[in-house]
Amino acid sequence: MNILFVADPLEAFKTYKDTTFSMMREAQRRGHRVSACEPRHLAWESGGQVRAAVRDIELTGDGHAWFRETGARDAALHEFDAVIMRKDPPFDSEYFYATHLLEQAEREGARVFNKPAALRDHPEKLAVMEFSQFTAPTLVTRSEEEVRRFHQRHGEIILKPLDGMGGMGIFRVGPDGLNLGSIIETLNRHGATTIMVQRFVPEIAQGDKRVLVIGGQPVPFCLARIPQGSEIRGNLAAGGKGVAQPISARDREIAEAIGPALAQRGLLLIGLDVIGDWLTEINVTSPTCFQEITQQTGFDVPAMFIDALEAAMAR
């Protein structure tokens, strides 16, 4: 196969931990050809097809100069066997526009993973609301009064922006409500912005688990991202420590209920965030942790992903 990765700049990859890099490496190991572009390279002229300025690359095995560019060309996306959308968040206007260009490429015959419409339809925090049987009490609102009522009912809460990533903008408020008003104003911008509020789950001390689901099937190991020091956030970007461990029976229950349903909607790869027994987010844009799990457990997550990609392409 000739596979196009739509991703962040190649020069910015941290190859020792980058999941997209691990996908590329496994694809090349199997003899597939690898190309890359950034969302800014996508273009669609009226009467024409969605195209991109792409770089054909070979991975070198060198940790520093990790790829060699073997060609640069303008190509229609449908010319590739598979297009893998791996642009990191934020899911901003430019990401939104990119999904529309990719969806047009699908109409022209491209096979895009994850499916562009499914990326738009499953905002990573809001998506959990469909599966409330697996979530701790959660509220989505702009209203300060609603947030205060939720706090009174549940005592200790977490507040976060719907468009946050990497643990950015997450606040914990205790039963005393200290600084609650100020936090609400900061996050909802005096009622202009919708936010999410969740009952605090104390099991965060044991880690915020990333449970990967590929082709509807859970990876048998997860990465528990454990907060360090006085921090409440387990996100690796916020200084959390990643510890791989077997998924629990509850993790598997959640994954086996959600994974096949979302796979049917065109989400080949998702990352479930689970704290204790509770689902907190469903990551669909560019789920990570492939390398950390593989390095710590020996389970080859990139191989499972390329297996699923090859199986999807055969259908």
mmCIF file of C-alpha atoms in Angstrom:
data_model
loop_
_atom_site.group_PDB
_atom_site.id
_atom_site.type_symbol
_atom_site.label_atom_id
_atom_site.label_comp_id
_atom_site.label_asym_id
_atom_site.label_seq_id
_atom_site.Cartn_x
_atom_site.Cartn_y
_atom_site.Cartn_z
ATOM 1 C CA MET A 1 0.000 0.000 0.000
ATOM 2 C CA ASN A 2 0.920 3.618 -0.435
ATOM 3 C CA ILE A 3 -0.108 5.359 2.785
ATOM 4 C CA LEU A 4 -0.415 9.115 3.261
ATOM 5 C CA PHE A 5 -0.133 10.436 6.814
ATOM 6 C CA VAL A 6 -1.720 13.856 7.392
ATOM 7 C CA ALA A 7 0.155 14.998 10.471
ATOM 8 C CA ASP A 8 2.161 17.687 12.188
ATOM 9 C CA PRO A 9 5.544 18.701 10.683
ATOM 10 C CA LEU A 10 7.869 15.704 10.456
ATOM 11 C CA GLU A 11 10.737 17.767 11.810
ATOM 12 C CA ALA A 12 8.821 18.237 15.083
ATOM 13 C CA PHE A 13 8.334 14.507 15.778
ATOM 14 C CA LYS A 14 9.768 13.201 19.061
ATOM 15 C CA THR A 15 10.469 9.785 17.611
ATOM 16 C CA TYR A 16 11.232 8.130 20.957
ATOM 17 C CA LYS A 17 7.564 8.433 21.898
ATOM 18 C CA ASP A 18 5.614 9.538 18.820
ATOM 19 C CA THR A 19 2.726 7.239 17.905
ATOM 20 C CA THR A 20 2.494 8.374 14.279
ATOM 21 C CA PHE A 21 6.200 7.603 13.853
ATOM 22 C CA SER A 22 5.622 4.093 15.213
ATOM 23 C CA MET A 23 2.790 3.588 12.693
ATOM 24 C CA MET A 24 5.061 4.718 9.850
ATOM 25 C CA ARG A 25 7.873 2.451 11.008
ATOM 26 C CA GLU A 26 5.644 -0.623 11.137
ATOM 27 C CA ALA A 27 4.078 0.219 7.773
ATOM 28 C CA GLN A 28 7.506 0.517 6.144
ATOM 29 C CA ARG A 29 8.682 -2.701 7.821
ATOM 30 C CA ARG A 30 5.861 -4.513 6.009
ATOM 31 C CA GLY A 31 6.827 -3.031 2.655
ATOM 32 C CA HIS A 32 4.209 -0.276 2.470
ATOM 33 C CA ARG A 33 5.242 3.084 1.019
ATOM 34 C CA VAL A 34 4.984 6.105 3.316
ATOM 35 C CA SER A 35 4.153 9.697 2.383
ATOM 36 C CA ALA A 36 3.285 12.674 4.559
ATOM 37 C CA CYS A 37 1.741 16.116 4.440
ATOM 38 C CA GLU A 38 0.343 18.671 6.854
ATOM 39 C CA PRO A 39 -3.275 19.888 6.841
ATOM 40 C CA ARG A 40 -2.041 23.238 5.497
ATOM 41 C CA HIS A 41 -0.893 21.424 2.357
ATOM 42 C CA LEU A 42 -4.423 20.283 1.449
ATOM 43 C CA ALA A 43 -6.098 22.155 -1.413
ATOM 44 C CA TRP A 44 -9.298 21.904 -3.424
ATOM 45 C CA GLU A 45 -9.927 23.982 -6.502
ATOM 46 C CA SER A 46 -13.431 24.220 -7.925
ATOM 47 C CA GLY A 47 -13.992 21.596 -10.575
ATOM 48 C CA GLY A 48 -10.972 19.654 -9.394
ATOM 49 C CA GLN A 49 -10.013 17.061 -6.810
ATOM 50 C CA VAL A 50 -8.657 17.416 -3.295
ATOM 51 C CA ARG A 51 -4.885 17.427 -3.589
ATOM 52 C CA ALA A 52 -1.887 17.952 -1.362
ATOM 53 C CA ALA A 53 1.779 18.810 -1.589
ATOM 54 C CA VAL A 54 3.179 15.521 -0.250
ATOM 55 C CA ARG A 55 6.599 14.264 0.739
ATOM 56 C CA ASP A 56 7.498 10.668 -0.063
ATOM 57 C CA ILE A 57 9.792 9.448 2.705
ATOM 58 C CA GLU A 58 11.854 6.514 3.881
ATOM 59 C CA LEU A 59 12.597 5.941 7.564
ATOM 60 C CA THR A 60 16.327 5.654 8.154
ATOM 61 C CA GLY A 61 16.539 4.070 11.611
ATOM 62 C CA ASP A 62 18.605 7.054 12.760
ATOM 63 C CA GLY A 63 17.196 8.613 15.937
ATOM 64 C CA HIS A 64 18.035 12.137 14.756
ATOM 65 C CA ALA A 65 17.819 12.270 10.953
ATOM 66 C CA TRP A 66 14.985 9.764 11.189
ATOM 67 C CA PHE A 67 13.618 10.133 7.658
ATOM 68 C CA ARG A 68 14.912 10.717 4.162
ATOM 69 C CA GLU A 69 12.763 12.539 1.620
ATOM 70 C CA THR A 70 12.715 10.554 -1.616
ATOM 71 C CA GLY A 71 10.381 12.844 -3.518
ATOM 72 C CA ALA A 72 8.060 15.833 -3.320
ATOM 73 C CA ARG A 73 4.973 16.079 -5.495
ATOM 74 C CA ASP A 74 1.453 17.321 -5.887
ATOM 75 C CA ALA A 75 -0.988 14.408 -5.661
ATOM 76 C CA ALA A 76 -4.710 13.782 -5.415
ATOM 77 C CA LEU A 77 -5.575 12.090 -2.142
ATOM 78 C CA HIS A 78 -7.574 9.352 -3.847
ATOM 79 C CA GLU A 79 -4.335 8.173 -5.488
ATOM 80 C CA PHE A 80 -3.209 6.774 -2.129
ATOM 81 C CA ASP A 81 -4.429 3.425 -0.863
ATOM 82 C CA ALA A 82 -5.041 4.852 2.613
ATOM 83 C CA VAL A 83 -5.003 8.313 4.172
ATOM 84 C CA ILE A 84 -4.412 8.424 7.922
ATOM 85 C CA MET A 85 -5.445 11.630 9.685
ATOM 86 C CA ARG A 86 -3.019 12.130 12.568
ATOM 87 C CA LYS A 87 -3.024 15.881 13.141
ATOM 88 C CA ASP A 88 -2.755 16.555 16.863
ATOM 89 C CA PRO A 89 -5.364 18.706 18.627
ATOM 90 C CA PRO A 90 -6.560 21.362 19.109
ATOM 91 C CA PHE A 91 -9.726 20.653 17.178
ATOM 92 C CA ASP A 92 -9.970 24.238 15.967
ATOM 93 C CA SER A 93 -11.456 25.827 12.852
ATOM 94 C CA GLU A 94 -8.523 24.700 10.709
ATOM 95 C CA TYR A 95 -8.897 21.103 11.879
ATOM 96 C CA PHE A 96 -12.632 21.354 11.136
ATOM 97 C CA TYR A 97 -11.975 22.626 7.601
ATOM 98 C CA ALA A 98 -9.423 19.847 7.043
ATOM 99 C CA THR A 99 -12.076 17.223 7.845
ATOM 100 C CA HIS A 100 -14.316 18.712 5.149
ATOM 101 C CA LEU A 101 -11.529 18.550 2.580
ATOM 102 C CA LEU A 102 -10.816 14.953 3.609
ATOM 103 C CA GLU A 103 -14.504 14.110 3.341
ATOM 104 C CA GLN A 104 -14.551 15.463 -0.202
ATOM 105 C CA ALA A 105 -11.502 13.301 -0.930
ATOM 106 C CA GLU A 106 -13.562 10.342 0.308
ATOM 107 C CA ARG A 107 -16.279 11.182 -2.212
ATOM 108 C CA GLU A 108 -13.542 11.035 -4.860
ATOM 109 C CA GLY A 109 -12.529 7.551 -3.722
ATOM 110 C CA ALA A 110 -10.019 8.084 -0.913
ATOM 111 C CA ARG A 111 -10.064 5.796 2.142
ATOM 112 C CA VAL A 112 -9.526 8.002 5.198
ATOM 113 C CA PHE A 113 -8.894 6.801 8.776
ATOM 114 C CA ASN A 114 -10.306 7.956 11.138
ATOM 115 C CA LYS A 115 -13.316 8.869 9.017
ATOM 116 C CA PRO A 116 -13.588 12.676 8.756
ATOM 117 C CA ALA A 117 -17.307 12.856 9.538
ATOM 118 C CA ALA A 118 -16.779 10.646 12.589
ATOM 119 C CA LEU A 119 -14.020 12.977 13.815
ATOM 120 C CA ARG A 120 -16.472 15.867 13.675
ATOM 121 C CA ASP A 121 -19.321 13.889 15.238
ATOM 122 C CA HIS A 122 -17.348 12.763 18.304
ATOM 123 C CA PRO A 123 -15.909 15.742 20.199
ATOM 124 C CA GLU A 124 -13.476 14.128 22.586
ATOM 125 C CA LYS A 125 -15.094 15.282 25.814
ATOM 126 C CA LEU A 126 -18.725 15.444 24.732
ATOM 127 C CA ALA A 127 -18.576 11.963 23.192
ATOM 128 C CA VAL A 128 -18.721 10.329 26.630
ATOM 129 C CA MET A 129 -22.243 11.642 27.182
ATOM 130 C CA GLU A 130 -23.601 9.000 24.807
ATOM 131 C CA PHE A 131 -22.274 6.313 27.152
ATOM 132 C CA SER A 132 -23.478 7.677 30.477
ATOM 133 C CA GLN A 133 -23.709 4.178 31.980
ATOM 134 C CA PHE A 134 -19.903 4.230 32.137
ATOM 135 C CA THR A 135 -19.335 7.809 33.295
ATOM 136 C CA ALA A 136 -19.272 9.494 36.679
ATOM 137 C CA PRO A 137 -21.899 12.253 37.014
ATOM 138 C CA THR A 138 -21.157 14.836 34.347
ATOM 139 C CA LEU A 139 -22.631 18.204 33.383
ATOM 140 C CA VAL A 140 -22.155 20.224 30.188
ATOM 141 C CA THR A 141 -23.365 23.814 30.467
ATOM 142 C CA ARG A 142 -22.657 27.518 30.143
ATOM 143 C CA SER A 143 -24.661 28.349 33.260
ATOM 144 C CA GLU A 144 -22.924 29.330 36.490
ATOM 145 C CA GLU A 145 -26.077 28.427 38.422
ATOM 146 C CA GLU A 146 -26.099 24.904 36.974
ATOM 147 C CA VAL A 147 -22.445 24.443 37.918
ATOM 148 C CA ARG A 148 -23.105 25.617 41.481
ATOM 149 C CA ARG A 149 -26.049 23.231 41.835
ATOM 150 C CA PHE A 150 -23.888 20.373 40.522
ATOM 151 C CA HIS A 151 -21.192 21.279 43.052
ATOM 152 C CA GLN A 152 -23.702 21.281 45.898
ATOM 153 C CA ARG A 153 -24.887 17.788 44.919
ATOM 154 C CA HIS A 154 -21.450 16.213 44.479
ATOM 155 C CA GLY A 155 -19.163 18.171 46.798
ATOM 156 C CA GLU A 156 -15.875 17.728 44.986
ATOM 157 C CA ILE A 157 -15.764 18.411 41.253
ATOM 158 C CA ILE A 158 -13.507 18.826 38.232
ATOM 159 C CA LEU A 159 -14.118 21.624 35.738
ATOM 160 C CA LYS A 160 -12.546 21.739 32.265
ATOM 161 C CA PRO A 161 -12.934 23.426 28.875
ATOM 162 C CA LEU A 162 -14.435 21.354 26.084
ATOM 163 C CA ASP A 163 -11.587 22.239 23.739
ATOM 164 C CA GLY A 164 -8.715 21.609 26.161
ATOM 165 C CA MET A 165 -5.913 19.111 25.551
ATOM 166 C CA GLY A 166 -3.007 17.691 27.504
ATOM 167 C CA GLY A 167 -4.670 18.532 30.812
ATOM 168 C CA MET A 168 -4.825 22.242 29.996
ATOM 169 C CA GLY A 169 -7.392 24.298 31.903
ATOM 170 C CA ILE A 170 -8.478 21.586 34.369
ATOM 171 C CA PHE A 171 -9.513 22.743 37.860
ATOM 172 C CA ARG A 172 -10.449 20.822 40.995
ATOM 173 C CA VAL A 173 -12.844 22.388 43.498
ATOM 174 C CA GLY A 174 -13.390 20.892 46.944
ATOM 175 C CA PRO A 175 -16.514 20.818 49.113
ATOM 176 C CA ASP A 176 -15.744 24.295 50.442
ATOM 177 C CA GLY A 177 -16.215 25.769 46.967
ATOM 178 C CA LEU A 178 -13.073 27.874 47.280
ATOM 179 C CA ASN A 179 -12.545 29.986 44.123
ATOM 180 C CA LEU A 180 -15.468 28.292 42.334
ATOM 181 C CA GLY A 181 -16.876 31.586 41.072
ATOM 182 C CA SER A 182 -13.548 32.731 39.705
ATOM 183 C CA ILE A 183 -12.916 29.371 38.028
ATOM 184 C CA ILE A 184 -16.344 29.381 36.374
ATOM 185 C CA GLU A 185 -15.769 32.913 35.059
ATOM 186 C CA THR A 186 -12.357 31.904 33.715
ATOM 187 C CA LEU A 187 -13.656 28.834 31.917
ATOM 188 C CA ASN A 188 -17.092 29.913 30.707
ATOM 189 C CA ARG A 189 -16.117 33.514 29.991
ATOM 190 C CA HIS A 190 -19.130 34.929 31.805
ATOM 191 C CA GLY A 191 -21.549 32.543 30.101
ATOM 192 C CA ALA A 192 -20.130 32.755 26.576
ATOM 193 C CA THR A 193 -18.448 29.334 26.516
ATOM 194 C CA THR A 194 -19.734 25.832 27.292
ATOM 195 C CA ILE A 195 -17.729 23.836 29.833
ATOM 196 C CA MET A 196 -17.733 20.333 31.328
ATOM 197 C CA VAL A 197 -18.059 19.534 35.022
ATOM 198 C CA GLN A 198 -17.522 16.051 36.458
ATOM 199 C CA ARG A 199 -17.693 14.560 39.918
ATOM 200 C CA PHE A 200 -14.144 14.164 41.184
ATOM 201 C CA VAL A 201 -12.916 10.562 41.025
ATOM 202 C CA PRO A 202 -10.304 10.013 43.773
ATOM 203 C CA GLU A 203 -8.843 7.006 41.945
ATOM 204 C CA ILE A 204 -6.944 9.536 39.825
ATOM 205 C CA ALA A 205 -4.160 8.928 42.368
ATOM 206 C CA GLN A 206 -3.694 5.489 40.727
ATOM 207 C CA GLY A 207 -3.635 7.055 37.275
ATOM 208 C CA ASP A 208 -5.683 8.304 34.355
ATOM 209 C CA LYS A 209 -5.668 5.192 32.156
ATOM 210 C CA ARG A 210 -5.411 5.394 28.381
ATOM 211 C CA VAL A 211 -7.195 2.341 26.993
ATOM 212 C CA LEU A 212 -6.574 1.961 23.260
ATOM 213 C CA VAL A 213 -9.195 0.362 21.024
ATOM 214 C CA ILE A 214 -8.138 -0.623 17.492
ATOM 215 C CA GLY A 215 -10.627 -1.909 14.944
ATOM 216 C CA GLY A 216 -13.166 -2.257 17.735
ATOM 217 C CA GLN A 217 -10.868 -4.454 19.873
ATOM 218 C CA PRO A 218 -9.137 -3.312 23.079
ATOM 219 C CA VAL A 219 -5.369 -3.419 23.346
ATOM 220 C CA PRO A 220 -4.751 -5.763 26.322
ATOM 221 C CA PHE A 221 -2.518 -3.223 28.082
ATOM 222 C CA CYS A 222 -3.224 0.390 28.987
ATOM 223 C CA LEU A 223 -1.006 3.267 30.074
ATOM 224 C CA ALA A 224 -1.830 4.605 33.540
ATOM 225 C CA ARG A 225 -0.735 8.244 33.606
ATOM 226 C CA ILE A 226 -0.083 8.914 37.262
ATOM 227 C CA PRO A 227 -0.089 12.458 38.696
ATOM 228 C CA GLN A 228 3.137 13.513 40.360
ATOM 229 C CA GLY A 229 3.528 15.529 43.566
ATOM 230 C CA SER A 230 0.548 17.761 44.337
ATOM 231 C CA GLU A 231 -0.680 17.702 40.726
ATOM 232 C CA ILE A 232 -4.199 16.348 40.030
ATOM 233 C CA ARG A 233 -3.613 15.833 36.309
ATOM 234 C CA GLY A 234 -2.148 12.597 35.059
ATOM 235 C CA ASN A 235 -1.578 13.790 31.477
ATOM 236 C CA LEU A 236 1.955 13.132 30.278
ATOM 237 C CA ALA A 237 2.039 16.698 28.951
ATOM 238 C CA ALA A 238 1.337 17.888 32.504
ATOM 239 C CA GLY A 239 4.164 15.848 34.033
ATOM 240 C CA GLY A 240 2.333 12.586 34.694
ATOM 241 C CA LYS A 241 4.287 9.332 34.863
ATOM 242 C CA GLY A 242 3.230 6.667 32.354
ATOM 243 C CA VAL A 243 3.031 3.118 33.726
ATOM 244 C CA ALA A 244 1.800 0.330 31.447
ATOM 245 C CA GLN A 245 -0.423 -2.326 33.008
ATOM 246 C CA PRO A 246 -2.949 -4.956 31.942
ATOM 247 C CA ILE A 247 -6.427 -3.581 31.388
ATOM 248 C CA SER A 248 -8.882 -4.382 34.146
ATOM 249 C CA ALA A 249 -12.158 -6.253 33.768
ATOM 250 C CA ARG A 250 -13.970 -2.910 33.952
ATOM 251 C CA ASP A 251 -11.660 -1.364 31.320
ATOM 252 C CA ARG A 252 -12.436 -4.281 29.020
ATOM 253 C CA GLU A 253 -16.183 -3.986 29.686
ATOM 254 C CA ILE A 254 -16.132 -0.315 28.684
ATOM 255 C CA ALA A 255 -13.922 -0.919 25.638
ATOM 256 C CA GLU A 256 -15.962 -3.859 24.364
ATOM 257 C CA ALA A 257 -19.189 -1.872 24.685
ATOM 258 C CA ILE A 258 -17.942 1.314 23.013
ATOM 259 C CA GLY A 259 -15.240 0.088 20.629
ATOM 260 C CA PRO A 260 -17.331 -1.916 18.129
ATOM 261 C CA ALA A 261 -20.008 0.786 17.992
ATOM 262 C CA LEU A 262 -17.488 3.495 17.164
ATOM 263 C CA ALA A 263 -15.592 1.258 14.751
ATOM 264 C CA GLN A 264 -18.829 0.855 12.792
ATOM 265 C CA ARG A 265 -18.939 4.650 12.507
ATOM 266 C CA GLY A 266 -15.490 4.794 10.933
ATOM 267 C CA LEU A 267 -13.248 5.237 13.968
ATOM 268 C CA LEU A 268 -10.464 2.695 13.434
ATOM 269 C CA LEU A 269 -8.515 3.948 16.454
ATOM 270 C CA ILE A 270 -9.819 5.493 19.666
ATOM 271 C CA GLY A 271 -8.301 6.142 23.061
ATOM 272 C CA LEU A 272 -10.542 5.837 26.098
ATOM 273 C CA ASP A 273 -9.554 7.753 29.229
ATOM 274 C CA VAL A 274 -10.642 5.825 32.319
ATOM 275 C CA ILE A 275 -10.150 6.882 35.944
ATOM 276 C CA GLY A 276 -10.939 4.113 38.391
ATOM 277 C CA ASP A 277 -14.081 2.545 36.937
ATOM 278 C CA TRP A 278 -15.254 5.654 35.087
ATOM 279 C CA LEU A 279 -14.910 6.800 31.487
ATOM 280 C CA THR A 280 -13.903 10.478 31.286
ATOM 281 C CA GLU A 281 -13.002 11.116 27.620
ATOM 282 C CA ILE A 282 -13.001 9.411 24.217
ATOM 283 C CA ASN A 283 -9.999 10.487 22.142
ATOM 284 C CA VAL A 284 -10.476 10.196 18.382
ATOM 285 C CA THR A 285 -8.197 12.790 16.743
ATOM 286 C CA SER A 286 -4.730 11.293 17.275
ATOM 287 C CA PRO A 287 -4.658 8.874 20.229
ATOM 288 C CA THR A 288 -1.163 8.216 21.554
ATOM 289 C CA CYS A 289 0.747 5.879 23.927
ATOM 290 C CA PHE A 290 1.632 3.178 21.354
ATOM 291 C CA GLN A 291 5.348 3.303 22.087
ATOM 292 C CA GLU A 292 5.080 3.533 25.868
ATOM 293 C CA ILE A 293 2.867 0.437 26.025
ATOM 294 C CA THR A 294 5.011 -1.503 23.550
ATOM 295 C CA GLN A 295 8.288 -0.634 25.285
ATOM 296 C CA GLN A 296 7.040 -1.538 28.767
ATOM 297 C CA THR A 297 5.047 -4.687 27.972
ATOM 298 C CA GLY A 298 6.396 -6.078 24.706
ATOM 299 C CA PHE A 299 2.904 -6.047 23.182
ATOM 300 C CA ASP A 300 3.299 -4.637 19.647
ATOM 301 C CA VAL A 301 0.611 -1.944 19.429
ATOM 302 C CA PRO A 302 1.770 -0.532 16.051
ATOM 303 C CA ALA A 303 1.541 -4.032 14.560
ATOM 304 C CA MET A 304 -2.029 -4.386 15.834
ATOM 305 C CA PHE A 305 -2.875 -1.041 14.231
ATOM 306 C CA ILE A 306 -1.397 -1.883 10.834
ATOM 307 C CA ASP A 307 -3.129 -5.303 11.017
ATOM 308 C CA ALA A 308 -6.439 -3.463 11.497
ATOM 309 C CA LEU A 309 -5.634 -1.016 8.705
ATOM 310 C CA GLU A 310 -4.806 -3.823 6.287
ATOM 311 C CA ALA A 311 -7.998 -5.658 7.252
ATOM 312 C CA ALA A 312 -10.072 -2.501 6.713
ATOM 313 C CA MET A 313 -8.492 -1.959 3.303
ATOM 314 C CA ALA A 314 -9.295 -5.563 2.316
ATOM 315 C CA ARG A 315 -13.001 -5.057 2.951
#
